[in-house]
XYZ file of C-alpha atoms in Angstrom:
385
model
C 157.187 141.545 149.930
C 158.636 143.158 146.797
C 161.960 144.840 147.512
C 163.884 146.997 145.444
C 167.753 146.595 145.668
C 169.909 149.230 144.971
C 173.906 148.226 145.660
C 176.601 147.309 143.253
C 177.495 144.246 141.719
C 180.963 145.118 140.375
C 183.850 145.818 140.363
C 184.130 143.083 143.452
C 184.644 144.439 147.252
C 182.522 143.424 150.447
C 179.278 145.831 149.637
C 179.356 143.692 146.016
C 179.459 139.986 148.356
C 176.945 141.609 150.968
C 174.109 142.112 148.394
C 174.553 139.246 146.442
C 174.321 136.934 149.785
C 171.339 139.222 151.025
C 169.199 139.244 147.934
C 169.591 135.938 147.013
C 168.698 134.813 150.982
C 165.537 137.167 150.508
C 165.067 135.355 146.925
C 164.795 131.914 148.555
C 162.509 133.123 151.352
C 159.832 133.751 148.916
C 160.544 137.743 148.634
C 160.173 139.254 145.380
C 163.482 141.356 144.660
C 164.380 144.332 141.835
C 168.297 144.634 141.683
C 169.083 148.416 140.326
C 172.776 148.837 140.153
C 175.134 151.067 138.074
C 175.880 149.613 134.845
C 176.489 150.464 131.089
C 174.573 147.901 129.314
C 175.741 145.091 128.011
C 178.277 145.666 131.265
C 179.009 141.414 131.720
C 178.665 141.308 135.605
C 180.807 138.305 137.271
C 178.481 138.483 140.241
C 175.066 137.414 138.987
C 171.550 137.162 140.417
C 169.102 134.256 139.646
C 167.213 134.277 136.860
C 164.266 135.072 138.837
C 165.662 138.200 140.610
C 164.902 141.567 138.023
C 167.817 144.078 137.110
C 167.542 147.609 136.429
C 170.888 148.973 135.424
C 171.517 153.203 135.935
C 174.366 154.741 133.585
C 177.311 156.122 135.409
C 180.516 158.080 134.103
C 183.008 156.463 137.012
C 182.861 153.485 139.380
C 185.190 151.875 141.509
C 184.877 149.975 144.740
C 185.259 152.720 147.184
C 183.438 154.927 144.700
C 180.331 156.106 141.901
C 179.624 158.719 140.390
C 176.129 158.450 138.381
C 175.466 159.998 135.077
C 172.995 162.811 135.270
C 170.394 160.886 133.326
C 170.452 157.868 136.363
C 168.562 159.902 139.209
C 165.696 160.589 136.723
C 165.443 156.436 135.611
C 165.486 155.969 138.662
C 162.177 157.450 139.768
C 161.074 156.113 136.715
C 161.915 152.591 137.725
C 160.537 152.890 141.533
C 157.311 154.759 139.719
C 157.236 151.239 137.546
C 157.766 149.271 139.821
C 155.964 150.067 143.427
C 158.345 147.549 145.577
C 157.347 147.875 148.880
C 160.505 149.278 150.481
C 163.917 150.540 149.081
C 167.017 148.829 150.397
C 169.771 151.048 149.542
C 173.589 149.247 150.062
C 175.099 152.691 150.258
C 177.700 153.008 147.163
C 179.003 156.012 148.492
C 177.611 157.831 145.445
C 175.573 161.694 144.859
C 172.648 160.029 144.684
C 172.831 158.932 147.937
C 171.768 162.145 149.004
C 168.687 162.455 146.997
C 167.504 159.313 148.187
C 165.334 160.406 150.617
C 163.697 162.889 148.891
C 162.602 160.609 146.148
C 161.314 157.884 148.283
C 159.983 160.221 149.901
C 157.720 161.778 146.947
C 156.900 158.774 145.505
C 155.739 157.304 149.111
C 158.121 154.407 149.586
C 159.643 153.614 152.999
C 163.659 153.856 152.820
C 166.653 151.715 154.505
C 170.587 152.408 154.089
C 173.064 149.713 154.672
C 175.803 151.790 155.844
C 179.412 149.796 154.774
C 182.185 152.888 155.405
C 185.215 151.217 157.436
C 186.176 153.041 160.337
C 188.608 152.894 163.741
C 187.293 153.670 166.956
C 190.373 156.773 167.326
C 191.656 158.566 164.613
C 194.848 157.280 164.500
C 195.789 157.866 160.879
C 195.349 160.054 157.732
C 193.344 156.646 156.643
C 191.452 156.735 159.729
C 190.931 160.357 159.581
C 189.641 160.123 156.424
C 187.221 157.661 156.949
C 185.675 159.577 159.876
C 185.518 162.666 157.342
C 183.262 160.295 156.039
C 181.021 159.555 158.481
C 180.366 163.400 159.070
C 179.959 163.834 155.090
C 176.753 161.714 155.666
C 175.788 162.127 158.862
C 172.997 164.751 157.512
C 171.804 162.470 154.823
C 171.478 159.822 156.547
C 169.617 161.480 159.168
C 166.642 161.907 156.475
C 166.403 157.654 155.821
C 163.847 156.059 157.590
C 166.362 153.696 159.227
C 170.106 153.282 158.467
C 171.461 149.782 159.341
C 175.065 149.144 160.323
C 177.105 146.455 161.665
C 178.267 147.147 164.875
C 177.095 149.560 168.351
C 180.580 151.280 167.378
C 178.924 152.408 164.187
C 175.995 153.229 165.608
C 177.175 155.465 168.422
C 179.609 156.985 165.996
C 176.527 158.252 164.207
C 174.209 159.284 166.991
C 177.396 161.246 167.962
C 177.094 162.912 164.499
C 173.816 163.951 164.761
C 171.602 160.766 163.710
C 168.468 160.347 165.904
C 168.860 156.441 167.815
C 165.988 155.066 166.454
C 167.258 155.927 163.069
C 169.921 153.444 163.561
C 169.802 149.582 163.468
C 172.690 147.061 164.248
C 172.340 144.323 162.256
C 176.003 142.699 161.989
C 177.054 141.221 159.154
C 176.120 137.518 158.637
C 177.976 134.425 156.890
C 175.736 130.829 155.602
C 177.634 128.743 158.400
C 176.719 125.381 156.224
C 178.699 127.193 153.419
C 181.520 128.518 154.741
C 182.105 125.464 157.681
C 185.459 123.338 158.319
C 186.106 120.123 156.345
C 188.377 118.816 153.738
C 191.644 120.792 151.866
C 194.292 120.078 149.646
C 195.684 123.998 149.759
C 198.321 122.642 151.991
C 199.280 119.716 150.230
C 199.477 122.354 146.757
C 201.484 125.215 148.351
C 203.917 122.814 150.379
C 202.888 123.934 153.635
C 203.036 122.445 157.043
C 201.635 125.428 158.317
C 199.298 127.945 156.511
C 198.368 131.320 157.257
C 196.334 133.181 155.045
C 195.528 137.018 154.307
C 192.046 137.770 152.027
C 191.305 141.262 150.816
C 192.473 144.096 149.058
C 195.765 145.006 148.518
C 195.555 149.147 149.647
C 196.356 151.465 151.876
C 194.135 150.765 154.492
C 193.883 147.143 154.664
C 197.732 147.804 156.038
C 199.156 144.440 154.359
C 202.531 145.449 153.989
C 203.068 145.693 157.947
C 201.618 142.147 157.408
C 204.485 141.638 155.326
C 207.223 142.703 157.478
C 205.920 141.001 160.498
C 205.798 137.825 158.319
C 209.771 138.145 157.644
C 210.741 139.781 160.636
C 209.217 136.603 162.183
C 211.373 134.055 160.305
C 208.827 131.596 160.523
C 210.877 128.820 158.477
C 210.906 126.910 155.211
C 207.746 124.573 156.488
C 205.444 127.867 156.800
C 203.688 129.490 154.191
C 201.545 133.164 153.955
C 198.923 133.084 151.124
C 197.816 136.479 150.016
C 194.314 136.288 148.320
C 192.924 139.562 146.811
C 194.506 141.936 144.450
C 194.802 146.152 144.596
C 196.407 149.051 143.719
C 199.396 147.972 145.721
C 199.864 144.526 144.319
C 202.974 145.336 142.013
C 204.920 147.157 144.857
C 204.386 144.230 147.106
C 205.256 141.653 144.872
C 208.624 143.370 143.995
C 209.790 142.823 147.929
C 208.224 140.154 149.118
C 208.022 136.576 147.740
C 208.905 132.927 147.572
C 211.835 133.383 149.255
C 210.104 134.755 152.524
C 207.454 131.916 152.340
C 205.157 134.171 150.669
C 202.738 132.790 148.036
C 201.089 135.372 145.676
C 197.567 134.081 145.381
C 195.604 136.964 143.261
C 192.244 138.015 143.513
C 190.100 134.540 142.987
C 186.427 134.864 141.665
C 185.786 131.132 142.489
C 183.524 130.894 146.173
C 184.448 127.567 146.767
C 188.150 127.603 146.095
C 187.926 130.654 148.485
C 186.265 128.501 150.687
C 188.885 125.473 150.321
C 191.755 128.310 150.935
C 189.914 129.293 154.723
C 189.253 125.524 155.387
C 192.911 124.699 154.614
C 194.265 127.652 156.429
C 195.585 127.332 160.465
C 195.917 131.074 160.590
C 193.644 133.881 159.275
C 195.711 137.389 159.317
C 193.736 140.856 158.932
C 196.261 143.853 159.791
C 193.727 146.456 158.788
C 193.904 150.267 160.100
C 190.266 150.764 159.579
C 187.503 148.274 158.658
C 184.024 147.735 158.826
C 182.844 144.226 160.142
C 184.877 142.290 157.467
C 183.135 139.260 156.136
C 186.564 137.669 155.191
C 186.944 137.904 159.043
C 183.516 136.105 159.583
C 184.135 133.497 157.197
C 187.600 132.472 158.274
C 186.215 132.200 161.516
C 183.396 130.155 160.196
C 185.696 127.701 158.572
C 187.134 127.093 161.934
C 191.005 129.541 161.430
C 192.143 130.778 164.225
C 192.126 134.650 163.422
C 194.027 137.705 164.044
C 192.612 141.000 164.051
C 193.428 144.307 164.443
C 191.106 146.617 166.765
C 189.738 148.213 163.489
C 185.721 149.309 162.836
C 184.020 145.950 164.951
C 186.763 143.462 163.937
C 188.196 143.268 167.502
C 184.566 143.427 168.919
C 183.940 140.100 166.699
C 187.171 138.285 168.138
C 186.576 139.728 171.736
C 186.801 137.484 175.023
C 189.264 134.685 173.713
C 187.358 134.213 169.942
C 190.811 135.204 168.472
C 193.902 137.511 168.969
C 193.111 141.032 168.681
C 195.974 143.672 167.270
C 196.919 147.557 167.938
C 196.411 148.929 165.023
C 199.928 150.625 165.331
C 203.049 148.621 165.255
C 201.170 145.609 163.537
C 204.689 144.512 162.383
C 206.204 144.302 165.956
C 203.111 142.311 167.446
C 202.900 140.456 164.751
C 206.615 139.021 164.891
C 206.024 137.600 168.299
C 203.011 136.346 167.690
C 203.416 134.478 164.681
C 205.718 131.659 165.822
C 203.602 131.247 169.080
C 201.247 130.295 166.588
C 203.545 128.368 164.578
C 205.354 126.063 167.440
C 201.793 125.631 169.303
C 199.319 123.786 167.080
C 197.031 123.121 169.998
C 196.335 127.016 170.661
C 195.706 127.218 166.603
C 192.739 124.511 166.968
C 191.377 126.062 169.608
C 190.864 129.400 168.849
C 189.814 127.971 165.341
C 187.058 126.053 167.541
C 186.387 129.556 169.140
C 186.334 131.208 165.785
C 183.696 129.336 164.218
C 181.255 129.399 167.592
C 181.151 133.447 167.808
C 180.115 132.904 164.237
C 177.329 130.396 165.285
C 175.881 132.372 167.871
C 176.194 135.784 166.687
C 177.206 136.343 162.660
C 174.816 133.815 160.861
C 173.010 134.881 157.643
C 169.621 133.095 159.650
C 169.700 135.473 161.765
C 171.076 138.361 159.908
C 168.006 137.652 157.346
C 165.896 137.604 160.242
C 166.402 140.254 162.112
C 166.439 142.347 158.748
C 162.934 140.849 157.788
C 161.509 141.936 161.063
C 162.595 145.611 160.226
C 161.268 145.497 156.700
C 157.907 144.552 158.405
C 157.872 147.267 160.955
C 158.938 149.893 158.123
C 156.110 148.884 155.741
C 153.676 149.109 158.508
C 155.151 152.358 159.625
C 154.418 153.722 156.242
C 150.685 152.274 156.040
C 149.730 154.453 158.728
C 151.446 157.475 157.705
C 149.597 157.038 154.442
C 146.103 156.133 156.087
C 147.090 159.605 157.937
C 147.659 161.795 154.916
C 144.285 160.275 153.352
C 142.403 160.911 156.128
């Protein structure tokens, strides 16, 4: 089956990591895959595809990771490139872009069956002007996405969010996210050994508003976990500087950056006994998923499906208000009780195994790309007849 792409592959966030693992899964089943993204050629991408998977790059005049905004010539190469090149479905990994909402239309005219991937975070109440916002969201496209043949999203949360908004149910498919459990799996570390900790607890993500890291922060020295512990921040943001200036070495806080390198990532969640994620909204966050496959124990807060993931003992799950104050209890349980730590680590990594693999995630997805291409046969046999 030829499939064209369209997602981003830069600047990094979790839609960038979901299509890269996707396409290149769908690559070494034997699927032929087009990756159109927005780019300005020669745009060097740190996220690359296999030689064998096509690009098509659309001009755009602003991109971020929450954000694009395509030039007006990109909607037109675009029909161009779908006329060229007749995949047999569009898989679009929504960039939260205007052209979103001409998607439909265009597949439409040119005949081409249409699926979203859906990644807006979100929390179950609107509890904040984040959370708020993020809903506004949701209604913004509610409408659009109404006119897809299927949108896919992570968790039922999601999915009855948008019903609620209008969507018709058998628009929408949950299909959660999915980590390679060989991968991303428990075994050897030296991060301890580097950062001088006996203990190591470990935050991954962006450094912004909603991700909510500075209640991490204060929970961390409220806590006064002790010279022996040590909280690695991974990721970088818009609130990086701010942080830094308050909170350091001298709290037992190790400023890690944003690190391009999988399998140092991957040697950070292995060596880590705790894996912290204070956010106020979220999706289903794959640096949740692949802590948990590297066997941390994981705290959560009840944000978008993250406390649906660590439900019925799998790992602690957080209010998203007052992170700080839960957090400064909880953290030297976690501390002074190593046997707790291993097993909700063991936990961790089984909810992964039995219901967040990229096997199954792959799976389930080719089974819909099936039923949408067959789906379109007959409404095409239909039309000619």
């Amino acid at each position: 089956m030829h499939i064209a792409w369209l997602g981003k592959k830069s600047p990094f966030c979790g839609n960038v990591t979901y299509g890269r693992e996707i396409t290149n899964a769908l690559l070494e089943r034997g699927h032929q895959v087009t990756f159109l993204h927005f780019a300005q050629p020669p745009e060097p991408e740190a996220n690359s595809q296999p030689p064998d998977c096509a690009e098509v790059s659309l001009p755009f005049l602003f991109k971020s990771q929450i954000l694009t905004i395509p030039s007006f010539k990109s909607g037109k190469l675009l029909v161009q490139a779908l006329k060229k090149l007749q995949p047999d479905l569009v898989h679009a990994s929504l960039t939260l872009s205007p052209l979103d909402f001409r998607l439909p239309e265009i597949c439409a005219d040119l005949g081409i069956p249409l699926v979203a991937t859906f990644h807006p975070p979100f929390d179950r109440k609107v509890r904040s002007l984040t959370s708020g916002t993020q809903h506004l969201t949701y209604q913004l496209y509610a409408s659009c996405l109404a006119n897809y043949d299927r949108v896919i999203v992570f968790s039922h949360l999601q999915r009855d969010l948008l019903i609620k908004l209008g969507v018709a149910p058998n628009t929408v498919v949950v299909i959660p996210n999915g980590v390679d459990t060989a991968k991303y799996s428990p075994g050897p570390s030296s991060i301890k050994a580097e950062l001088g900790a006996q203990k190591l607890f470990v935050y991954q993500g962006r450094l912004s508003p909603e991700k909510n890291v500075e209640a991490l922060l204060r929970g961390w020295r409220q806590a006064r976990m002790g010279a022996h512990s040590r909280l690695a921040i991974v990721g970088n943001g818009p609130l990086a500087a701010s942080l830094k200036m308050f909170y350091g070495e001298d709290d037992g806080i190790i400023w890690l950056g944003f690190i391009a390198n999988e399998q140092r990532r991957i040697e950070i969640l292995r060596g880590a006994d705790v894996f912290i994620l204070p956010s106020l909204v979220e999706g289903l966050s794959l640096s949740l998923l692949e802590a948990m496959a590297c066997g941390a124990a994981c705290i959560a807060t009840d944000a978008g499906a993250d406390g649906e993931v660590l439900s019925n003992g799998a790992g602690i799950i957080l209010d998203t208000q007052k992170v700080s104050t839960q957090l400064q209890t909880i953290l030297p349980i976690f501390r002074d009780h190593p046997e707790m730590t291993q097993l909700l680590g063991r936990k961790a990594r089984q909810r992964v195994l039995e219901r967040y693999t990229l096997r199954s995630n792959l799976a389930s997805l080719e089974i819909l790309y099936k039923q949408m291409v067959a789906e379109n046969t007959q409404i095409l046999l239909s039309r000619g007849a």
